[in-house]
Every structure is written in C-alpha cells, then in structure tokens.
Coordinates of C-alpha atoms and ligand atoms in Angstrom, one line a residue:
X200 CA 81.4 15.4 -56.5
X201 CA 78.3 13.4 -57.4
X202 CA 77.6 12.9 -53.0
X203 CA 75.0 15.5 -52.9
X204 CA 75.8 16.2 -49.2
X205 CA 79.0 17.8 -50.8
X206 CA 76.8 20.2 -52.8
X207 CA 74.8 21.3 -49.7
X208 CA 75.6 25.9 -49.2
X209 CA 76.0 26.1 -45.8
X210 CA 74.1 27.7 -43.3
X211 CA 76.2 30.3 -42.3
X212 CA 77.0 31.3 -46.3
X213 CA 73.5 31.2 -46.7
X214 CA 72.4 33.8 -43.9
X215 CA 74.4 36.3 -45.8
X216 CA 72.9 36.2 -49.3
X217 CA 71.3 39.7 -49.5
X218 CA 67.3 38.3 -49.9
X219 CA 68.4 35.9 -47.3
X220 CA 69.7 38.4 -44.5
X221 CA 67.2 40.8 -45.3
X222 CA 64.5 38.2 -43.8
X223 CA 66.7 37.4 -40.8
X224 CA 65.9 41.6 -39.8
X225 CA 62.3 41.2 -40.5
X226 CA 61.2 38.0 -39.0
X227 CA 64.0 36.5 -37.1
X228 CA 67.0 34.2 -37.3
X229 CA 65.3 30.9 -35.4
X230 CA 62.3 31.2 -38.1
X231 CA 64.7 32.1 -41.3
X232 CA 67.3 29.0 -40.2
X233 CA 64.1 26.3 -40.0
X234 CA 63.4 27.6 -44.0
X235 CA 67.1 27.2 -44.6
X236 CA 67.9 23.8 -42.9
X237 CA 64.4 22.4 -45.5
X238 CA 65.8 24.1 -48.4
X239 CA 69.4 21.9 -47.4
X240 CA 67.3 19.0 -46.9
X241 CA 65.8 18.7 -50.2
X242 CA 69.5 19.5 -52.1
X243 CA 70.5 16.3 -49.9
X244 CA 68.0 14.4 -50.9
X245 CA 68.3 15.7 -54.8
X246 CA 65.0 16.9 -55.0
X247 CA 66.6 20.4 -55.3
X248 CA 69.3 22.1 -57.6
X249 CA 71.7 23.6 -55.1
X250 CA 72.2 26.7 -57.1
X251 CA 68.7 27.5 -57.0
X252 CA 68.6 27.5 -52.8
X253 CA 68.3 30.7 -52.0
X254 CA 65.1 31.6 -54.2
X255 CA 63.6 28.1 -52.5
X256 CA 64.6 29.4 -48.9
X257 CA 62.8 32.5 -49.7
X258 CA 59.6 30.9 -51.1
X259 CA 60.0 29.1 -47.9
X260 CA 59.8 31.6 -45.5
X261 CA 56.7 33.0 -43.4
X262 CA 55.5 36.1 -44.3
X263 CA 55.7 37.6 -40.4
X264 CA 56.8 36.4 -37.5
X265 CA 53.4 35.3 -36.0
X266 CA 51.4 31.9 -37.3
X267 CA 48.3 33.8 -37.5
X268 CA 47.5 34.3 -40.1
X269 CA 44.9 36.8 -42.2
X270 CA 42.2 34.8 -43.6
X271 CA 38.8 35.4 -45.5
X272 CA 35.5 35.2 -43.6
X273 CA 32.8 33.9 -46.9
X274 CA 31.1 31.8 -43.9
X275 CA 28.4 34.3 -43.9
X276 CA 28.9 34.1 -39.9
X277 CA 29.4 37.9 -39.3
X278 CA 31.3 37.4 -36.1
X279 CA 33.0 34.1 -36.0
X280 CA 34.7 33.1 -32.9
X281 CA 36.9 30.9 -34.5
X282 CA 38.1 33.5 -36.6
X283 CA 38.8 36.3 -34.0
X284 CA 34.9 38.0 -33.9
X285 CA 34.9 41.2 -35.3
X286 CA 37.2 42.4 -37.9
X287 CA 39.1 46.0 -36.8
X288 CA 37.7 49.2 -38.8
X289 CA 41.4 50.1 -40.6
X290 CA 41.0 53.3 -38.4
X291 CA 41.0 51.1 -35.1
X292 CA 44.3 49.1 -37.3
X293 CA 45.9 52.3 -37.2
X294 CA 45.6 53.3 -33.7
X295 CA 46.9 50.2 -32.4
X296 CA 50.2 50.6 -34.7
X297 CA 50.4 54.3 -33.3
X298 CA 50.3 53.0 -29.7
X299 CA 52.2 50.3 -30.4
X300 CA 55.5 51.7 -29.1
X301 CA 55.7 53.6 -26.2
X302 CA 52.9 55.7 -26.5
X303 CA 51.3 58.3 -23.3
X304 CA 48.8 55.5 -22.6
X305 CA 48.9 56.5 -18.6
X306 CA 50.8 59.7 -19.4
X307 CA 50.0 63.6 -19.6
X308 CA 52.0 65.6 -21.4
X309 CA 51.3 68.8 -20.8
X310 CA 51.5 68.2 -17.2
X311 CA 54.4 66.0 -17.9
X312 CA 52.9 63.7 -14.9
X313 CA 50.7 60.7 -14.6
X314 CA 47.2 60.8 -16.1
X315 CA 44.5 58.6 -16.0
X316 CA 45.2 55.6 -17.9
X317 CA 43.4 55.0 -21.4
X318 CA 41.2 58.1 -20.5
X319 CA 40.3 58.5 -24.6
X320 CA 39.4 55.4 -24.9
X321 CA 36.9 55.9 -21.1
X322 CA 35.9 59.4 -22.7
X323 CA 35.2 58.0 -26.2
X324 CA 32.9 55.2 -23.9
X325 CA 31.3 57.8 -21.5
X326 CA 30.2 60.1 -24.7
X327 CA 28.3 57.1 -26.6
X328 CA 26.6 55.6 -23.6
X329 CA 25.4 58.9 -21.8
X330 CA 23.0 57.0 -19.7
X331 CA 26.3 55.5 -17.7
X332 CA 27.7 57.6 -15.0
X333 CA 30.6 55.8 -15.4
X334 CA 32.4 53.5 -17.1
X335 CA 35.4 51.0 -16.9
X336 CA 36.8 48.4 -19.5
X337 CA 38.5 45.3 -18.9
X338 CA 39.5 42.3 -21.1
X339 CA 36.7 40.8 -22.1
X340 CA 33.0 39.8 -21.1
X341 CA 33.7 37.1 -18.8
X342 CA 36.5 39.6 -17.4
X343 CA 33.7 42.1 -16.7
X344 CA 31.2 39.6 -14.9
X345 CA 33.8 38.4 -12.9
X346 CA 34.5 41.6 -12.2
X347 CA 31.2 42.7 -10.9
X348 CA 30.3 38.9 -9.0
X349 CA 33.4 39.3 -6.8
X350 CA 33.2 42.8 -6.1
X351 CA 29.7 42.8 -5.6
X352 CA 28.7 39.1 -4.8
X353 CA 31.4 37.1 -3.2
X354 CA 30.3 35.5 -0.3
X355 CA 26.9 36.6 -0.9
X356 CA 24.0 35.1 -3.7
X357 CA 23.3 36.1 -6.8
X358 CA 19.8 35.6 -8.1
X359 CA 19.9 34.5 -11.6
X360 CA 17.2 32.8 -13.9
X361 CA 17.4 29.0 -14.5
X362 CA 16.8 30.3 -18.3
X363 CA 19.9 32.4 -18.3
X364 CA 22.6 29.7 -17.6
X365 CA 24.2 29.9 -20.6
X366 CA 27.1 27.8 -22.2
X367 CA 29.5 30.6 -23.8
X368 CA 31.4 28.3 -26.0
X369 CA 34.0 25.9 -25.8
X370 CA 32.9 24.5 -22.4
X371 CA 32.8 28.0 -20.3
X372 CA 29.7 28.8 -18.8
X373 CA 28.5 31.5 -17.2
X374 CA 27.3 29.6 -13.8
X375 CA 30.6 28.4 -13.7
X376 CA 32.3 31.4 -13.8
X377 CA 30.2 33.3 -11.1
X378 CA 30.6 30.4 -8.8
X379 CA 34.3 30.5 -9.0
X380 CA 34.6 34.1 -7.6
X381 CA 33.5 32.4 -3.8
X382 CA 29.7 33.9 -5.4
X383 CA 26.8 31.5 -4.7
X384 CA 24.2 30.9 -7.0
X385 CA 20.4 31.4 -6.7
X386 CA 18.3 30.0 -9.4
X387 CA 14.9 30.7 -9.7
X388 CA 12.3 29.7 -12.6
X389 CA 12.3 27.1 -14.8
X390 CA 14.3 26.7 -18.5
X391 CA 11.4 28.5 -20.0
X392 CA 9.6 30.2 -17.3
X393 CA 10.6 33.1 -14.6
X394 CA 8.4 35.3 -13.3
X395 CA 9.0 38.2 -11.0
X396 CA 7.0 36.3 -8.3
X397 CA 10.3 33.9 -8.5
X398 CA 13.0 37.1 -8.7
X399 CA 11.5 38.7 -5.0
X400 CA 11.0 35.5 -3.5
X401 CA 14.5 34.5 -3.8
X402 CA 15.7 38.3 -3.0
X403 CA 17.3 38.8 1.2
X404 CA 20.0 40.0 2.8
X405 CA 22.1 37.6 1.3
X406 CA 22.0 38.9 -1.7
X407 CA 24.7 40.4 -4.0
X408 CA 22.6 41.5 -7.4
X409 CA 19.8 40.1 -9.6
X410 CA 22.0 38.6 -12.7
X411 CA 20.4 39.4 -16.1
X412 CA 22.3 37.5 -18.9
X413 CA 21.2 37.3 -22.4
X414 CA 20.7 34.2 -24.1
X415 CA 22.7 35.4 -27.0
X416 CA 23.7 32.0 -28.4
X417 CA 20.1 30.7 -28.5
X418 CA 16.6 30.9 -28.5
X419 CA 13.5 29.1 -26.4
X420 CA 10.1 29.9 -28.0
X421 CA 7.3 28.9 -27.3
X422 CA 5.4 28.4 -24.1
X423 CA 7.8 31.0 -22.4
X424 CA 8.3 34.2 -20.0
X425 CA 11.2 36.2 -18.5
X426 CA 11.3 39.4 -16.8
X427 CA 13.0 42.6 -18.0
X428 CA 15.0 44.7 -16.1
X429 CA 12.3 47.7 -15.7
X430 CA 10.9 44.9 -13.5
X431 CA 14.0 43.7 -11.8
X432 CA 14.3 47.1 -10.6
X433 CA 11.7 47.2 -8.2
X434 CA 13.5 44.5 -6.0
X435 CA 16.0 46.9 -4.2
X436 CA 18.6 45.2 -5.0
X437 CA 21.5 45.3 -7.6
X438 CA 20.5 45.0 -11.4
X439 CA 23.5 43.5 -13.2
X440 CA 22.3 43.1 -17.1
X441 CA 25.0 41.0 -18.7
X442 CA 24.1 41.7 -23.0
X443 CA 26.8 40.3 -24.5
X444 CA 26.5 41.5 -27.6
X445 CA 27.5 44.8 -26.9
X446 CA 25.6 47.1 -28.6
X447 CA 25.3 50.4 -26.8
X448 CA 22.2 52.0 -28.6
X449 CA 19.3 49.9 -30.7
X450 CA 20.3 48.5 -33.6
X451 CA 17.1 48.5 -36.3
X452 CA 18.1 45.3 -38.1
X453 CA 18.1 43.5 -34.8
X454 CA 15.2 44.7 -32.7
X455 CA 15.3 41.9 -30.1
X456 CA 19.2 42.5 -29.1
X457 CA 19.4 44.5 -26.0
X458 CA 21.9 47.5 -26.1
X459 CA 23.1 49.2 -23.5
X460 CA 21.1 52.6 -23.3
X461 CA 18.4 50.7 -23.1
X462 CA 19.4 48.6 -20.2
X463 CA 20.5 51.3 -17.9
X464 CA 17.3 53.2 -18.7
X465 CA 15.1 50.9 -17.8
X466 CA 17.1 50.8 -14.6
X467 CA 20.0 48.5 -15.0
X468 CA 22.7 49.5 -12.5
X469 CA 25.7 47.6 -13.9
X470 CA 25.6 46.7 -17.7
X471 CA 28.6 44.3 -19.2
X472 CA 29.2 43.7 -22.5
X473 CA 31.9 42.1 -25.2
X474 CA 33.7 44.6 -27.1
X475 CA 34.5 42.5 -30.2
X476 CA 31.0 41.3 -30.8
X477 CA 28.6 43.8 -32.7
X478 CA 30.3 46.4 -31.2
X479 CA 32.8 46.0 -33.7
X480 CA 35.9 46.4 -31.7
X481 CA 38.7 44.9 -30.2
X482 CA 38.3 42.2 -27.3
X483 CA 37.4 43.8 -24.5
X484 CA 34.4 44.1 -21.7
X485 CA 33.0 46.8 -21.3
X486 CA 31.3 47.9 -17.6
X487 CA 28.6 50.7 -17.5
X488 CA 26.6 51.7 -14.9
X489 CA 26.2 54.6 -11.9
X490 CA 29.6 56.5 -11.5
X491 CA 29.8 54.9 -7.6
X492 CA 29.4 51.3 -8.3
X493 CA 32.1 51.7 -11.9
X494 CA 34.3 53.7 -9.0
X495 CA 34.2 50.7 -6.6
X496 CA 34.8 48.1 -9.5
X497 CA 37.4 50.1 -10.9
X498 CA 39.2 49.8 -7.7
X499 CA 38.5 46.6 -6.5
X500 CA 42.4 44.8 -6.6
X501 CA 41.1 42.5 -9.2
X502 CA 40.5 45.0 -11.7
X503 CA 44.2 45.3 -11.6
X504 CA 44.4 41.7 -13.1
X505 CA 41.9 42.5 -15.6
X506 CA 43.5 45.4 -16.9
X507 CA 43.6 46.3 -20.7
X508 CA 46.6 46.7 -22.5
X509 CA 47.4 50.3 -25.0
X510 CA 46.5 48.4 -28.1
X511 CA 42.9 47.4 -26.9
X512 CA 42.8 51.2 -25.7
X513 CA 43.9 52.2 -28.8
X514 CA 41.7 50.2 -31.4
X515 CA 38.6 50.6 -29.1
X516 CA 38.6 54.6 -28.9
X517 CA 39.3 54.0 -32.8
X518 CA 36.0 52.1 -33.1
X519 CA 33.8 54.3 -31.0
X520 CA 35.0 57.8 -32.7
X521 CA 36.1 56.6 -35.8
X522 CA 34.1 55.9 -39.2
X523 CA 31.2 52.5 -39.3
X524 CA 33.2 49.5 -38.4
X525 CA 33.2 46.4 -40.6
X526 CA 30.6 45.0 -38.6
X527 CA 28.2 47.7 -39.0
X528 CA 29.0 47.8 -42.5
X529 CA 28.4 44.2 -42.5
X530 CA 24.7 44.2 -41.2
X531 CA 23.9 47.6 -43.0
X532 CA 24.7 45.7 -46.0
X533 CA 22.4 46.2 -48.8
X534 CA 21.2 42.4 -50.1
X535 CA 20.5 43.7 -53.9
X536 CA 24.2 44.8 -53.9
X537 CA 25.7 41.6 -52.3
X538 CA 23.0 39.5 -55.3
X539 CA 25.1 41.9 -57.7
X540 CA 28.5 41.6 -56.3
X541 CA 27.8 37.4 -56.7
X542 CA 26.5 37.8 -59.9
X543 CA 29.2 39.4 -61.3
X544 CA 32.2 36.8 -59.6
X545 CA 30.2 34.0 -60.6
X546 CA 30.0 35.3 -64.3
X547 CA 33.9 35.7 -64.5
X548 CA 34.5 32.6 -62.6
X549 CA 32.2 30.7 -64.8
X550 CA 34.2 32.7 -67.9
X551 CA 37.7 30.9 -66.8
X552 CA 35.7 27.3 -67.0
X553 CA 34.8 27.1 -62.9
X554 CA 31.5 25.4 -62.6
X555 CA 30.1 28.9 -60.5
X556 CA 27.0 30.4 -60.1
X557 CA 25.1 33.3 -57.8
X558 CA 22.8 31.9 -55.1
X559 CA 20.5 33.8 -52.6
X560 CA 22.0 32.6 -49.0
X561 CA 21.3 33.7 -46.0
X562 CA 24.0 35.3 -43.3
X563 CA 23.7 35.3 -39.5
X564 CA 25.2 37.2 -36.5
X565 CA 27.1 33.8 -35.2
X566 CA 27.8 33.7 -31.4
X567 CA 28.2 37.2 -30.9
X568 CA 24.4 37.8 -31.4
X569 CA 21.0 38.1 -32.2
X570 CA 20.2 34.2 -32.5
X571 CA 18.3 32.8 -35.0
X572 CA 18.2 36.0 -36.6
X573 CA 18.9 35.5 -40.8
X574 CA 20.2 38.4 -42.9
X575 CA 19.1 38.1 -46.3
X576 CA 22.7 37.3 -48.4
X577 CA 24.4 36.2 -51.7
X578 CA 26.9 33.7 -52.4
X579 CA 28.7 31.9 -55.0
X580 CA 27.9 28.3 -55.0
X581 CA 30.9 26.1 -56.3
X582 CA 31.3 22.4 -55.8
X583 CA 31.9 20.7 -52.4
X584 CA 35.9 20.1 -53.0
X585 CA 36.5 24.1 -53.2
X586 CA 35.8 24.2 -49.0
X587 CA 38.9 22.3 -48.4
X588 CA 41.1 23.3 -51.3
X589 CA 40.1 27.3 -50.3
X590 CA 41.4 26.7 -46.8
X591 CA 44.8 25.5 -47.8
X592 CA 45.3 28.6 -50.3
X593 CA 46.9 32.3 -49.7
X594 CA 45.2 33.6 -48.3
X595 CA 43.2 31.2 -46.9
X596 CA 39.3 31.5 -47.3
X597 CA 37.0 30.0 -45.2
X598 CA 33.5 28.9 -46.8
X599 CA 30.1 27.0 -45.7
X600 CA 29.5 24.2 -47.4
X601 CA 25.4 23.2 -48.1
X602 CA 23.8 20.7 -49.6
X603 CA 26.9 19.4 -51.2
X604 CA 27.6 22.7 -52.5
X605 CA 30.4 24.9 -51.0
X606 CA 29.1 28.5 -50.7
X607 CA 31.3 31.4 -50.4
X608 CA 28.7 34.2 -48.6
X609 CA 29.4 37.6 -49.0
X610 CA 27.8 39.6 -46.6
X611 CA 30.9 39.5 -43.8
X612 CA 33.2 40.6 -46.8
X613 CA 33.6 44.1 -47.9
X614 CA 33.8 45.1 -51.9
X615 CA 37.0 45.7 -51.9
X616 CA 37.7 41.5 -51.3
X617 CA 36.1 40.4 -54.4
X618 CA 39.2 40.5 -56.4
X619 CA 40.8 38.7 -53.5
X620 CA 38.3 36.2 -53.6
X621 CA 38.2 35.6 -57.3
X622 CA 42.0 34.9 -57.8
X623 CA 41.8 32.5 -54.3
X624 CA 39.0 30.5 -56.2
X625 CA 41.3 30.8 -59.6
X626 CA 43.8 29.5 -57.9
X627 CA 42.8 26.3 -56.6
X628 CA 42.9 23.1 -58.8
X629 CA 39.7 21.2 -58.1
X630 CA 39.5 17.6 -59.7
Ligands
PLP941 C1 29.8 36.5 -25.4 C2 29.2 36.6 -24.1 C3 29.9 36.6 -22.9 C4 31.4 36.4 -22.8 O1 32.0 37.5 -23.4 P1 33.5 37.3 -23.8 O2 33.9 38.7 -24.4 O3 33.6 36.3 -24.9 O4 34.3 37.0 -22.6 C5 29.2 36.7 -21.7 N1 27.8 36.8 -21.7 C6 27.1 36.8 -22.8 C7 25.6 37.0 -22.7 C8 27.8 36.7 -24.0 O5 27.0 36.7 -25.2

C-alpha cells in the first residue's frame, strides 16, 4: 500500500465525479483527460494527496475550449496586431453569438426563399458611406486589394507610387501581393517624391488603375510630395485609394487619416479599407466605390473565395448601427480622466505596499493608423519585473516597459477594467 502507483483513481472513475463530468460537456473529453492524466502524474510521483485529485484536475482545466485567450491591452497601442486589432463593442459580441447558430444569414423569411447574403450588414455599410454606390465586404484588407488588382488589373499594370510600397507587417507587402494576382507593377517617383507629371506619364492602354495606398505604418517628412486623388482623377483611368485604416468619415483627433467619404469625393472610384482597424470592427475589407465596378467585383469568381462568414456579418452590422465602439471610445478618451483614473490605482496600489505611481504617457494608434500620431495618456509606472510577471497572470495583462519602468497605459482600457487591473497587479509577487 505505500507504491503510490497503487493509490492512483483511475481515469475512467475519475470522468464521472460530478465537477469532473460536468467539464467533459463544456469543453471536451480530449482537453479534460490531458488535466486528468497531470493530476495522476503528480499522485505517482507523491507530489499530490490522491484524495485531493479531483479539486487539482479541476484547477487544472482550461477555462474554454480555445487557447486564446482574453487578455488586457495597458500597451497604450490602441489597435495592436498582436493582440487581435480592435476590441468588439459588446453590441458587435452579441450579434455574433446570435448568428452563431444557424441564423437567416442568406435567407428571407418572409419570402421563405433565398435573399441576398449579409444584406444588413451591406445596408448598414451603404447607409454610413453614402458617397458609395455600392459596396461589398470581404475578409480583410489585403482580401479587398486582391480583389480589386485581379479583377481590374491582371494582365494589365498598375501605376503605383514608389512612396506607397509598403511593408504591412510580418513580411507581407503590398507590391507583393498585387504582383501575385498575374498584375504588373508600374512605379513611378521616388521614396519621397511623386508628382502628377510621373502618374500621366506612366498611364496607357495597359493600364489597370492608379493604386493609392496609405502609408499608414509610417511617415517620410521632410523634403517630400505625393499626389491626392482629386488629382489622380484627371488621368482617365481607374482610382483605386487603398486607406487602410478604415475610417469612413473624418475623424477630428486624426486630421491627416484619410476616410473614406472623403476619398470617393474627391473622385476615388474603388476605396478599400480594414474593418478591424479604427473602424472598430471585426476583420474584414471593406470595398466602396460606383455601384458598377462593386457589381463586377462582387461577381468576379474570386470574391467567392473571399467571402465573409455570418459572424463577421454579424459583429460588423453591430459596429456600424450600434453604440461608439471601444475604439472610438478609446481615442475620444478624455486625458484629465485617464490622469484621474491612474491616480487613483496608483494610490491603492501604493496603499497594499506596491512601489506605484501615476505618470503622464503617451498612447498611439499602432499599425492600424495615423503614424506618428501621440495621444496624450496616463499610466501607472511600476518596476521593470511587473511586465513579465503581468503576462503570466489571469488574466494576462500586457504592458510597455520604459526606461526601466514597466507602464501599464490606460487609454486602450475602458473604466470598467480598473478593478481588473488592480487585482492582476495585486496578484503578482515581484522580488
Ligand atoms: C492594414 C493595411 C492593409 C492590410 O489590411 P488587412 O486588413 O490587415 O489585410 C492594407 N493596406 C493598408 C494601407 C493598411 O494599412
């Protein structure tokens, strides 16, 4: 009786303890059998009292079924790539769960026939951009370009700005892409110079559209020059206006991101944009332009491959009818409030003995847009070992860490996260 491997509960005994069984419904047997075969690793090894192995499988087990997991964004990076982009408004969270099961995504009911598919989330579209005759969405910006440079361009040229061949992230780039839809490229200017001299010189039968991408990742200043699209007009050609960022009307706090409206007023024919950038919403790319052209991408075979699914549908009519996302709330925020919000978690941090105080910080877009724009922000500095000891806790927090000083910035985080973010720093042990 002292062979531990004696005392070991078996598997099958243990997949029927009530807390036990209950987990296998919610998250699976696979997941629920890996926390069970631990738990009857550490009673072999003695480490664990065999009568106590069912509360140990249970603190064992994942709290869902899927590794990702929720985490706090106190980079100050309001849409971080590495951390999905833009946070879901809770009305966008509740229209995906609603569409989640079989839902009349390509369905009328009254008719009881086929309708169009994800027409609330088009309509919801069509209504906030009324400069586009029509509009299609597909899943995601590089999704919409490709899109338009094989429907429009393949074979043929497209005349883009040597200033405008930009690196996405992770190694895509845009030049890249359009090259790999049988599109040919035709660069014109220099990194810092294009005029419209260069755009109609390049311009002939060959080609597809003028390519108008924003450099929404970086900035050139100084001895520079582009041309905007009321110019590009003028060329007879295509204007394709890739903005990225996708903000359909002006935003005031960021007066040098292009929008939509804009864009297509100015005479853009084709606009394409991200949908989980400071649009707010779910990842998607979104196509605006004249109703013909939309019609003829919309149709084009490879739209098929593109498609969106009903929970993009969902979440994005959500964003665009439903109340300010967490990304508008996010740049709308007020910076007196955040400097009060910091003082007062420093104060009570500082209270339970954590070497905390409030510090002015400054916030930024991140990748999504508007570079080298700063929004005026508040953090609480802690010392450098919190950055790593955060990530590890529940839920995890992500921080910036400055001058030896990790900072947890509040401007991507909504009020209602404070508490959240107090007891994650309370619960960490820091030497
Ligand atoms: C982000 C971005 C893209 C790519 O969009 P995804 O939605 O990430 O595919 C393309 N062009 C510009 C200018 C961008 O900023």
């Amino acid at each position: 009786m002292t062979d531990p491997r004696r005392q070991v509960p078996r598997t099958d005994a243990l997949l029927v303890e009530p807390p036990i069984a209950e987990a296998v419904e919610r998250i699976g047997r696979p997941l629920v059998k890996q926390a069970v075969s631990a738990a009857q690793q550490r009673v072999r090894e003695g480490a664990l009292d065999p009568g106590r192995i069912v509360e140990d499988v249970v603190a064992g087990l994942p709290s869902s079924a899927s590794s990702l997991r929720p985490v706090l964004n106190a980079t100050g990076v309001l849409l971080h790539t590495n951390l999905g982009r833009a946070p879901l408004s809770d009305a966008a969270v509740d229209a995906l769960a609603g569409a989640a099961g079989t839902s009349d995504v390509e369905l009328d009911l009254a008719a009881g026939a086929r309708g169009r598919r994800g027409r609330g989330a088009l309509d919801a579209l069509a209504e906030a951009v009324p400069d586009a005759g029509g509009v299609h969405v597909v899943n995601n910006g590089a999704a919409a370009l490709a899109l338009a440079a094989t429907a429009l361009a393949a074979g043929r040229e497209i005349v883009i700005a040597r200033g405008e061949m930009v690196e996405i992230g992770d190694g895509f780039r845009i030049p890249d892409l359009l090259v790999a839809t049988g599109a040919r490229l035709r660069e014109v200017g220099t990194t810092n110079r294009v005029t419209r001299a260069d755009y109609s010189g390049a311009v002939g039968p060959d080609t597809g559209f003028v390519l108008k991408v924003h450099p929404s990742n970086f900035v050139v200043t100084g001895f520079t020059s582009a041309v905007p699209v009321s110019d590009l007009r003028e060329l007879g050609v295509p204007v394709v206006a890739d903005i990225g960022s996708g903000l359909l009307a002006p935003h005031p706090a960021l007066p040098d991101e292009p929008d939509a409206a804009t864009a297509l007023r100015q005479g853009a024919d084709l606009v394409t944009a991200s949908g989980d950038k400071l649009l707010g919403g779910p990842q998607a790319g979104l196509l605006l332009g004249g109703s013909e052209l939309v019609t003829r991408l919309r149709r084009h075979p490879l739209a098929r491959a593109l498609r969106v699914d009903k929970l993009t549908l969902a979440a994005l009519e959500a964003t665009l009818r439903g109340p300010a996302t967490p990304t508008a709330q996010a740049l709308a925020a007020d910076p007196g409030a955040l400097q009060r919000r910091a003082t007062a978690l420093a104060a009570e941090l500082a209270g339970q003995g954590v070497d905390a105080v409030a510090v002015r910080s400054a916030a930024t877009v991140g990748g999504g847009g508007a570079p080298g724009v700063e929004l005026p922000s508040a953090a609480i500095s802690l010392p450098e070992g919190y950055a790593a000891a955060l990530r590890g806790g529940e839920p995890p927090v992500l921080a910036r860490v400055e001058r030896g000083r990790c900072l947890l910035d509040l401007r991507a985080l909504p009020a209602t996260s404070d508490e959240l973010l107090r007891t994650a720093v309370m619960a960490v042990k820091v030497a």
